[in-house]
CSV table of C-alpha atoms in Angstrom, one decimal:
chain,number,residue,atom,x,y,z
P,89,UNK,CA,-15.9,-20.3,4.3
P,90,UNK,CA,-13.5,-19.5,1.5
P,91,UNK,CA,-11.0,-16.6,1.6
P,92,UNK,CA,-9.5,-15.3,-1.6
P,93,UNK,CA,-5.7,-15.0,-2.1
P,94,UNK,CA,-4.9,-11.9,-4.1
P,95,UNK,CA,-1.8,-10.5,-5.6
P,96,UNK,CA,-0.7,-7.8,-3.2
P,97,UNK,CA,0.3,-4.3,-4.4
P,98,UNK,CA,4.1,-4.0,-4.7
P,99,UNK,CA,4.6,-0.5,-6.0
P,100,UNK,CA,2.9,2.4,-7.6
P,101,UNK,CA,4.2,1.7,-11.1
P,102,UNK,CA,3.8,-2.1,-10.9
P,103,UNK,CA,0.5,-3.4,-12.5
P,104,UNK,CA,1.3,-7.1,-13.1
P,105,UNK,CA,3.6,-9.9,-12.1
P,106,UNK,CA,4.3,-13.5,-12.8
P,107,UNK,CA,3.7,-16.5,-10.5
P,108,UNK,CA,7.2,-17.7,-10.0
P,109,UNK,CA,6.5,-20.7,-7.8
P,110,UNK,CA,3.9,-22.1,-5.4
P,111,UNK,CA,5.5,-22.9,-2.1
P,112,UNK,CA,2.6,-25.1,-1.0
P,113,UNK,CA,0.8,-27.9,-2.7
P,114,UNK,CA,-2.7,-27.7,-4.1
P,115,UNK,CA,-4.9,-29.0,-1.3
P,116,UNK,CA,-2.3,-28.6,1.4
P,117,UNK,CA,-3.1,-27.3,4.8
P,118,UNK,CA,-1.6,-23.8,5.5
P,119,UNK,CA,-1.4,-21.5,8.4
P,120,UNK,CA,-2.4,-17.8,8.5
P,121,UNK,CA,0.4,-15.5,7.3
P,122,UNK,CA,2.4,-18.4,6.0
P,123,UNK,CA,4.0,-17.8,2.5
P,124,UNK,CA,2.2,-19.8,-0.1
P,125,UNK,CA,3.7,-18.5,-3.4
P,126,UNK,CA,6.2,-16.1,-4.9
P,127,UNK,CA,5.2,-13.4,-7.4
P,128,UNK,CA,8.0,-11.9,-9.5
P,129,UNK,CA,7.8,-8.5,-11.0
P,130,UNK,CA,10.3,-6.5,-13.1
P,131,UNK,CA,11.5,-5.0,-9.8
P,132,UNK,CA,11.6,-7.7,-7.2
P,133,UNK,CA,10.2,-11.0,-6.0
P,134,UNK,CA,7.4,-10.9,-3.4
P,135,UNK,CA,6.1,-13.7,-1.2
P,136,UNK,CA,2.3,-13.9,-1.0
P,137,UNK,CA,1.0,-14.8,2.4
P,138,UNK,CA,-2.0,-16.9,3.3
P,139,UNK,CA,-4.8,-14.6,4.5
P,140,UNK,CA,-6.2,-17.3,6.8
P,141,UNK,CA,-5.5,-20.8,7.9
P,142,UNK,CA,-7.1,-23.8,6.1
P,143,UNK,CA,-6.8,-25.8,2.9
P,144,UNK,CA,-5.2,-24.2,-0.1
P,145,UNK,CA,-6.8,-24.2,-3.6
P,146,UNK,CA,-4.4,-23.0,-6.3
P,147,UNK,CA,-6.1,-20.9,-9.0
P,148,UNK,CA,-3.1,-19.7,-11.1
P,149,UNK,CA,-0.3,-21.7,-12.7
P,150,UNK,CA,3.4,-21.1,-12.3
P,151,UNK,CA,4.7,-18.9,-15.0
P,152,UNK,CA,1.3,-17.3,-15.5
P,153,UNK,CA,1.1,-13.5,-15.7
P,154,UNK,CA,-1.4,-12.0,-13.1
P,155,UNK,CA,-2.6,-8.5,-12.5
P,156,UNK,CA,-2.1,-6.7,-9.2
P,157,UNK,CA,-5.1,-7.5,-7.1
P,158,UNK,CA,-6.1,-10.6,-9.1
P,159,UNK,CA,-7.3,-13.7,-7.3
P,160,UNK,CA,-4.8,-16.5,-7.6
P,161,UNK,CA,-6.2,-19.0,-5.1
P,162,UNK,CA,-8.4,-19.6,-2.1
P,163,UNK,CA,-8.2,-20.8,1.5
P,164,UNK,CA,-11.0,-22.9,2.8
P,165,UNK,CA,-10.9,-22.0,6.5
P,166,UNK,CA,-10.8,-24.8,9.0
P,167,UNK,CA,-10.5,-27.5,6.3
P,168,UNK,CA,-7.7,-30.1,6.5
P,169,UNK,CA,-5.4,-31.0,3.7
P,170,UNK,CA,-6.7,-32.9,0.6
P,171,UNK,CA,-5.7,-36.6,0.3
P,172,UNK,CA,-3.7,-35.9,-2.8
P,173,UNK,CA,-2.5,-32.9,-4.9
P,174,UNK,CA,-0.8,-32.1,-8.1
P,175,UNK,CA,1.3,-29.3,-6.8
P,176,UNK,CA,5.0,-28.8,-7.5
P,177,UNK,CA,7.5,-31.2,-6.2
P,178,UNK,CA,9.0,-28.7,-3.8
P,179,UNK,CA,5.7,-28.2,-2.0
P,180,UNK,CA,5.2,-30.3,1.2
P,181,UNK,CA,2.8,-33.2,0.7
P,182,UNK,CA,-0.1,-33.7,3.1
P,183,UNK,CA,-0.6,-37.0,4.9
P,184,UNK,CA,-3.5,-39.3,4.2
P,185,UNK,CA,-5.3,-38.4,7.4
P,186,UNK,CA,-5.3,-34.8,6.3
P,187,UNK,CA,-2.6,-33.5,8.6
P,188,UNK,CA,0.7,-31.9,7.7
P,189,UNK,CA,4.0,-33.8,8.3
P,190,UNK,CA,5.6,-33.1,11.6
P,191,UNK,CA,8.7,-31.8,9.9
P,192,UNK,CA,7.9,-29.4,7.0
P,193,UNK,CA,10.1,-29.4,4.0
P,194,UNK,CA,12.8,-26.7,4.1
P,195,UNK,CA,12.2,-23.5,2.1
P,196,UNK,CA,14.4,-23.0,-0.9
P,197,UNK,CA,15.3,-19.8,-2.7
P,198,UNK,CA,14.0,-19.7,-6.3
P,199,UNK,CA,17.6,-20.2,-7.7
P,200,UNK,CA,18.3,-23.0,-5.3
P,201,UNK,CA,15.0,-24.7,-6.1
P,202,UNK,CA,15.7,-24.5,-9.9
P,203,UNK,CA,19.2,-25.9,-9.5
P,204,UNK,CA,18.1,-28.7,-7.2
P,205,UNK,CA,15.3,-29.8,-9.7
P,206,UNK,CA,17.8,-29.7,-12.6
P,207,UNK,CA,20.3,-31.9,-10.7
P,208,UNK,CA,17.7,-34.2,-9.3
P,209,UNK,CA,18.3,-33.3,-5.6
P,210,UNK,CA,15.6,-33.8,-3.0
P,211,UNK,CA,15.2,-30.7,-0.8
P,212,UNK,CA,15.4,-33.0,2.3
P,213,UNK,CA,19.0,-33.8,1.4
P,214,UNK,CA,20.0,-30.2,1.8
P,215,UNK,CA,21.0,-28.1,4.8
P,216,UNK,CA,20.2,-24.4,4.6
P,217,UNK,CA,22.6,-21.7,5.7
P,218,UNK,CA,20.3,-18.7,5.0
P,219,UNK,CA,18.1,-16.9,7.5
P,220,UNK,CA,15.6,-19.2,9.2
P,221,UNK,CA,17.3,-22.3,7.6
P,222,UNK,CA,16.5,-21.1,4.0
P,223,UNK,CA,18.4,-23.1,1.4
P,224,UNK,CA,20.4,-20.9,-1.0
P,225,UNK,CA,22.0,-21.7,-4.3
P,226,UNK,CA,25.4,-21.9,-2.6
P,227,UNK,CA,24.0,-24.7,-0.4
P,228,UNK,CA,23.0,-26.7,-3.4
P,229,UNK,CA,26.4,-26.1,-5.1
P,230,UNK,CA,28.1,-27.3,-1.9
P,231,UNK,CA,26.0,-30.5,-1.9
P,232,UNK,CA,26.9,-31.1,-5.6
P,233,UNK,CA,30.6,-30.7,-4.9
P,234,UNK,CA,30.4,-33.1,-2.0
P,235,UNK,CA,28.4,-35.6,-4.0
P,236,UNK,CA,30.8,-35.5,-6.9
P,237,UNK,CA,33.9,-36.2,-4.7
P,238,UNK,CA,35.4,-39.5,-5.8
P,239,UNK,CA,35.1,-42.3,-3.2
P,240,UNK,CA,38.2,-43.9,-1.8
P,241,UNK,CA,38.9,-47.2,-3.7
P,242,UNK,CA,41.7,-49.6,-3.8
P,243,UNK,CA,44.1,-49.3,-6.7
P,244,UNK,CA,43.2,-51.4,-9.7
P,245,UNK,CA,45.5,-52.5,-12.5
P,246,UNK,CA,45.4,-50.1,-15.4
P,247,UNK,CA,43.9,-51.5,-18.7
P,248,UNK,CA,46.0,-51.8,-21.7
P,249,UNK,CA,46.1,-48.5,-23.6
P,250,UNK,CA,43.9,-48.4,-26.7
P,251,UNK,CA,45.4,-47.3,-30.0
P,252,UNK,CA,45.1,-43.6,-30.6
P,253,UNK,CA,42.7,-44.2,-33.5
P,254,UNK,CA,40.2,-45.9,-31.2
P,255,UNK,CA,40.0,-43.0,-28.6
P,256,UNK,CA,37.1,-40.8,-29.4
P,257,UNK,CA,36.7,-37.8,-27.0
P,258,UNK,CA,33.1,-37.0,-26.2
P,259,UNK,CA,32.0,-33.4,-26.9
P,260,UNK,CA,29.0,-31.8,-25.2
P,261,UNK,CA,27.2,-29.7,-27.8
P,262,UNK,CA,23.8,-29.5,-26.0
P,263,UNK,CA,21.8,-26.3,-25.8
P,264,UNK,CA,19.1,-25.1,-23.5
P,265,UNK,CA,16.7,-22.2,-23.7
P,266,UNK,CA,15.2,-20.4,-20.7
P,267,UNK,CA,12.7,-17.5,-20.6
P,268,UNK,CA,14.3,-14.3,-19.3
P,269,UNK,CA,12.9,-13.4,-15.9
P,270,UNK,CA,11.0,-10.1,-15.5
P,271,UNK,CA,13.8,-8.7,-13.4
P,272,UNK,CA,16.5,-9.6,-15.9
P,273,UNK,CA,14.4,-8.2,-18.8
P,274,UNK,CA,13.9,-5.0,-16.8
P,275,UNK,CA,17.7,-4.7,-16.1
P,276,UNK,CA,18.4,-5.2,-19.8
P,277,UNK,CA,15.8,-2.5,-20.7
P,278,UNK,CA,17.1,0.0,-18.2
P,279,UNK,CA,20.7,-0.4,-19.2
P,280,UNK,CA,20.0,0.0,-22.9
P,281,UNK,CA,17.8,3.0,-22.2
P,282,UNK,CA,20.6,4.6,-20.1
P,283,UNK,CA,23.1,4.4,-23.0
P,284,UNK,CA,20.6,5.6,-25.5
P,285,UNK,CA,19.2,8.6,-23.5
P,286,UNK,CA,22.2,10.0,-21.7
P,287,UNK,CA,25.6,11.3,-22.9
P,288,UNK,CA,27.7,9.0,-20.7
P,289,UNK,CA,31.4,9.7,-20.2
P,290,UNK,CA,33.8,8.1,-17.7
P,291,UNK,CA,36.7,9.7,-15.8
P,292,UNK,CA,39.3,7.8,-13.8
P,293,UNK,CA,41.6,8.3,-10.8
P,294,UNK,CA,43.3,6.2,-8.3
P,295,UNK,CA,43.4,6.2,-4.5
P,296,UNK,CA,46.0,5.0,-2.0
P,297,UNK,CA,44.0,2.9,0.4
P,298,UNK,CA,46.8,2.7,3.1
P,299,UNK,CA,45.1,5.1,5.5
P,300,UNK,CA,41.7,3.4,5.3
P,301,UNK,CA,43.1,-0.1,5.6
P,302,UNK,CA,45.2,1.0,8.7
P,303,UNK,CA,42.2,2.6,10.3
P,304,UNK,CA,40.1,-0.6,9.7
P,305,UNK,CA,42.9,-2.8,11.1
P,306,UNK,CA,43.2,-0.7,14.2
P,307,UNK,CA,39.5,-0.4,15.1
P,308,UNK,CA,37.7,-3.3,13.5
P,309,UNK,CA,37.5,-5.4,16.6
P,310,UNK,CA,36.3,-2.6,18.9
P,311,UNK,CA,33.9,-1.4,16.2
P,312,UNK,CA,32.4,-4.9,15.9
P,313,UNK,CA,32.0,-5.2,19.7
P,314,UNK,CA,30.5,-1.8,20.0
P,315,UNK,CA,28.1,-1.8,17.1
P,316,UNK,CA,27.6,-5.4,16.3
P,317,UNK,CA,28.6,-5.0,12.6
P,318,UNK,CA,31.8,-5.2,10.7
P,319,UNK,CA,33.7,-2.1,9.5
P,320,UNK,CA,33.8,-2.5,5.7
P,321,UNK,CA,35.2,-0.3,2.9
P,322,UNK,CA,31.7,0.7,1.7
P,323,UNK,CA,31.0,3.0,4.6
P,324,UNK,CA,34.2,5.0,3.8
P,325,UNK,CA,33.1,5.3,0.2
P,326,UNK,CA,29.6,6.4,1.1
P,327,UNK,CA,30.9,9.0,3.5
P,328,UNK,CA,33.5,10.2,0.8
P,329,UNK,CA,30.7,10.4,-1.8
P,330,UNK,CA,28.5,12.5,0.4
P,331,UNK,CA,31.4,14.9,1.0
P,332,UNK,CA,32.0,15.2,-2.7
P,333,UNK,CA,28.2,15.5,-3.5
P,334,UNK,CA,28.0,18.4,-1.1
P,335,UNK,CA,30.9,20.1,-2.9
P,336,UNK,CA,29.5,19.4,-6.3
P,337,UNK,CA,25.7,19.3,-6.1
P,338,UNK,CA,25.2,18.8,-9.9
P,339,UNK,CA,26.4,15.3,-9.5
P,340,UNK,CA,23.5,14.6,-7.1
P,341,UNK,CA,21.0,16.2,-9.5
P,342,UNK,CA,19.0,14.9,-12.4
P,343,UNK,CA,17.4,16.1,-15.6
P,344,UNK,CA,13.6,16.2,-15.8
P,345,UNK,CA,12.6,17.4,-19.2
P,346,UNK,CA,14.0,20.9,-19.5
P,347,UNK,CA,14.6,21.3,-15.8
P,348,UNK,CA,17.4,20.3,-13.5
P,349,UNK,CA,16.3,18.8,-10.1
P,350,UNK,CA,18.8,19.6,-7.4
P,351,UNK,CA,18.5,17.6,-4.1
P,352,UNK,CA,19.7,18.6,-0.7
P,353,UNK,CA,19.5,15.0,0.6
P,354,UNK,CA,21.6,12.0,-0.3
P,355,UNK,CA,19.9,8.7,-1.0
P,356,UNK,CA,22.8,6.4,-1.9
P,357,UNK,CA,22.2,3.3,-4.0
P,358,UNK,CA,24.5,0.4,-3.4
P,359,UNK,CA,24.7,-2.2,-6.1
P,360,UNK,CA,24.2,-5.8,-4.9
P,361,UNK,CA,24.7,-9.0,-6.9
P,362,UNK,CA,22.0,-11.6,-6.4
P,363,UNK,CA,20.9,-14.9,-8.0
P,364,UNK,CA,18.4,-13.0,-10.1
P,365,UNK,CA,20.8,-10.2,-11.3
P,366,UNK,CA,22.1,-6.9,-10.1
P,367,UNK,CA,19.9,-4.9,-7.7
P,368,UNK,CA,20.5,-1.4,-6.4
P,369,UNK,CA,18.8,-1.0,-3.0
P,370,UNK,CA,18.8,2.6,-1.7
P,371,UNK,CA,20.3,3.7,1.6
P,372,UNK,CA,18.0,6.7,2.4
P,373,UNK,CA,19.2,9.8,4.3
P,374,UNK,CA,22.8,8.5,4.2
P,375,UNK,CA,24.1,12.0,5.1
P,376,UNK,CA,22.5,11.6,8.6
P,377,UNK,CA,24.0,8.2,9.3
P,378,UNK,CA,27.2,7.3,11.2
P,379,UNK,CA,29.7,4.8,9.9
P,380,UNK,CA,27.9,2.1,12.0
P,381,UNK,CA,24.5,3.2,10.7
P,382,UNK,CA,25.8,2.9,7.1
P,383,UNK,CA,27.3,-0.5,7.6
P,384,UNK,CA,24.1,-1.8,9.3
P,385,UNK,CA,21.9,-0.3,6.6
P,386,UNK,CA,23.9,-1.8,3.8
P,387,UNK,CA,24.0,-5.2,5.5
P,388,UNK,CA,20.2,-5.3,6.0
P,389,UNK,CA,19.5,-4.3,2.4
P,390,UNK,CA,22.0,-6.8,0.9
P,391,UNK,CA,20.5,-9.6,3.0
P,392,UNK,CA,16.9,-8.7,1.9
P,393,UNK,CA,18.0,-8.6,-1.8
P,394,UNK,CA,19.8,-12.0,-1.6
P,395,UNK,CA,16.9,-13.6,0.2
P,396,UNK,CA,14.2,-12.2,-2.2
P,397,UNK,CA,12.8,-10.1,0.6
P,398,UNK,CA,13.5,-6.8,-1.1
P,399,UNK,CA,10.6,-4.5,-1.7
P,400,UNK,CA,10.0,-2.1,-4.6
P,401,UNK,CA,10.3,0.9,-2.2
P,402,UNK,CA,13.8,-0.3,-1.3
P,403,UNK,CA,14.9,0.1,-4.9
P,404,UNK,CA,13.4,3.4,-5.8
P,405,UNK,CA,14.5,7.1,-5.4
P,406,UNK,CA,18.3,6.9,-5.2
P,407,UNK,CA,20.2,10.1,-6.1
P,408,UNK,CA,23.7,8.5,-6.6
P,409,UNK,CA,25.0,5.0,-6.9
P,410,UNK,CA,28.1,3.1,-5.9
P,411,UNK,CA,29.1,-0.2,-7.4
P,412,UNK,CA,31.9,-2.4,-6.3
P,413,UNK,CA,33.3,-4.6,-9.1
P,414,UNK,CA,36.4,-5.1,-7.0
P,415,UNK,CA,34.9,-7.9,-5.0
P,416,UNK,CA,34.9,-10.0,-8.1
P,417,UNK,CA,38.4,-9.0,-9.0
P,418,UNK,CA,37.7,-6.2,-11.5
P,419,UNK,CA,40.7,-3.9,-11.9
P,420,UNK,CA,39.0,-1.3,-14.0
P,421,UNK,CA,35.5,-0.7,-15.6
P,422,UNK,CA,33.2,1.9,-16.9
P,423,UNK,CA,29.9,1.6,-14.9
P,424,UNK,CA,26.6,2.5,-16.6
P,425,UNK,CA,24.3,5.1,-15.1
P,426,UNK,CA,21.3,4.1,-13.1
P,427,UNK,CA,18.5,6.4,-14.5
P,428,UNK,CA,17.4,9.0,-13.7
P,429,UNK,CA,20.6,9.5,-11.7
P,430,UNK,CA,23.4,11.5,-13.4
P,431,UNK,CA,26.5,9.7,-12.0
P,432,UNK,CA,27.7,6.4,-10.6
P,433,UNK,CA,31.0,5.6,-8.8
P,434,UNK,CA,32.9,2.4,-9.6
P,435,UNK,CA,35.1,0.8,-7.0
P,436,UNK,CA,37.7,-1.8,-8.0
P,437,UNK,CA,40.2,-4.3,-6.6
P,438,UNK,CA,42.8,-3.1,-4.2
P,439,UNK,CA,46.2,-4.1,-5.7
P,440,UNK,CA,49.7,-3.5,-4.3
P,441,UNK,CA,51.6,-1.5,-6.9
P,442,UNK,CA,54.8,0.6,-7.0
P,443,UNK,CA,54.0,4.3,-6.8
P,444,UNK,CA,56.1,7.4,-6.3
P,445,UNK,CA,55.8,9.1,-2.9
P,446,UNK,CA,58.1,12.0,-2.1
P,447,UNK,CA,60.3,11.1,-5.0
P,448,UNK,CA,60.7,7.5,-3.6
P,449,UNK,CA,59.3,4.4,-5.2
P,450,UNK,CA,57.2,2.5,-2.6
P,451,UNK,CA,54.6,-0.3,-2.6
P,452,UNK,CA,51.1,0.8,-1.7
P,453,UNK,CA,47.6,-0.7,-1.9
P,454,UNK,CA,46.0,1.2,-4.7
P,455,UNK,CA,42.5,1.2,-6.1
P,456,UNK,CA,41.3,2.6,-9.4
P,457,UNK,CA,38.2,4.8,-9.2
P,458,UNK,CA,35.8,5.4,-12.0
P,459,UNK,CA,33.0,8.0,-12.3
P,460,UNK,CA,30.6,7.6,-15.1
P,461,UNK,CA,28.4,10.8,-15.5
P,462,UNK,CA,25.8,12.4,-17.8
P,463,UNK,CA,27.7,15.0,-19.8
P,464,UNK,CA,24.5,16.8,-20.5
P,465,UNK,CA,24.4,18.0,-16.9
P,466,UNK,CA,27.9,17.5,-15.5
P,467,UNK,CA,31.0,19.1,-17.1
P,468,UNK,CA,34.4,17.5,-17.2
P,469,UNK,CA,35.8,19.9,-14.6
P,470,UNK,CA,33.1,19.0,-12.1
P,471,UNK,CA,33.4,15.3,-12.7
P,472,UNK,CA,37.2,15.3,-12.4
P,473,UNK,CA,37.1,17.5,-9.3
P,474,UNK,CA,34.4,15.3,-7.8
P,475,UNK,CA,36.6,12.2,-8.1
P,476,UNK,CA,39.6,14.1,-6.8
P,477,UNK,CA,37.6,15.0,-3.7
P,478,UNK,CA,36.8,11.3,-3.1
P,479,UNK,CA,40.4,10.5,-3.5
P,480,UNK,CA,41.4,13.1,-0.9
P,481,UNK,CA,38.8,11.8,1.6
P,482,UNK,CA,40.0,8.2,1.2
P,483,UNK,CA,43.6,9.0,1.5
P,484,UNK,CA,42.9,11.2,4.6
P,485,UNK,CA,39.8,9.7,6.2
P,486,UNK,CA,40.0,12.0,9.1
P,487,UNK,CA,38.7,14.7,6.7
P,488,UNK,CA,35.4,12.9,6.6
P,489,UNK,CA,35.1,12.8,10.4
P,490,UNK,CA,36.0,16.5,10.7
P,491,UNK,CA,34.0,17.4,7.5
P,492,UNK,CA,36.8,19.5,6.0
């Protein structure tokens, strides 16, 4: 009996996707609920599971666009693997007797698989550091670095130098063209639309991070032992943002036609950099979470995004966004709005700088803050006051705990 493999629904607004890669070979034996392929949409990458155990028949090619609910393959229940297949190199090959190898080939992320194929690396040569032994792009890069390390050799006499006229340096002028992924195309479309459809303005301030850093240093070990998660900077910024959003509700609102939609809840988007581009998973009901709850929620969302496990629902419905360019060394930037939101907070690198405190020049760890906002809804006074409120919360973190 054959069971159809269909593209699962991934969100209300998503009607089609692209077959990114088959994880199993055509004719291979698969188990029920085992991932057999990846479908990429303009929101996220989704793994399609085998609806039953048996032999796989592939019905859609990699790179082919498919509608949600379309049949992309079949499972012949109870059947063993075919003697041969023409599936992608990364899929595990079946033995001649129709059984699967005792040790299945490790699962690679899409970015890792593409890099490994480009460099001619067999997946069996790689060791995965991701969840469940999944091989990431960083694992492939580490293997390349190790492979390129020069072997130890005994010194050899140097050849006679050639005349300068005979030395011709090689120049690499090659080019390559790659089709933009649906996610990258969607990111480009949304960023362009944000700049065209909103009156974006950015205001800046700076915060002395001494108090936050001292608090983290004092309690980070006990916090880790108690809650099983590290105490990072992001939880302080989420808490500070919520305090500022409560004081200035227009920053948490959005424009819908001729209406302004105010929200009494705070779903905070946290920008995460992945192999496929920037994603903004949403921490829902952040106003109800403790510092530990915020840190756990952000860690779970970031891991899902980087392992291509993020769902469309995880990326929808945010009311305010925080992006941290400081982890890459950015000192100052003007972040772009995440529509339909009306504001976004930019964090930057913490740098020790001389500042004046009580008429004395002292060295303090300082961070520039940036708030980009839609001037159609938010006035300059509100934007500046909002950023000052965040500065106050960060420089006196006890204010957030006491909610004053």
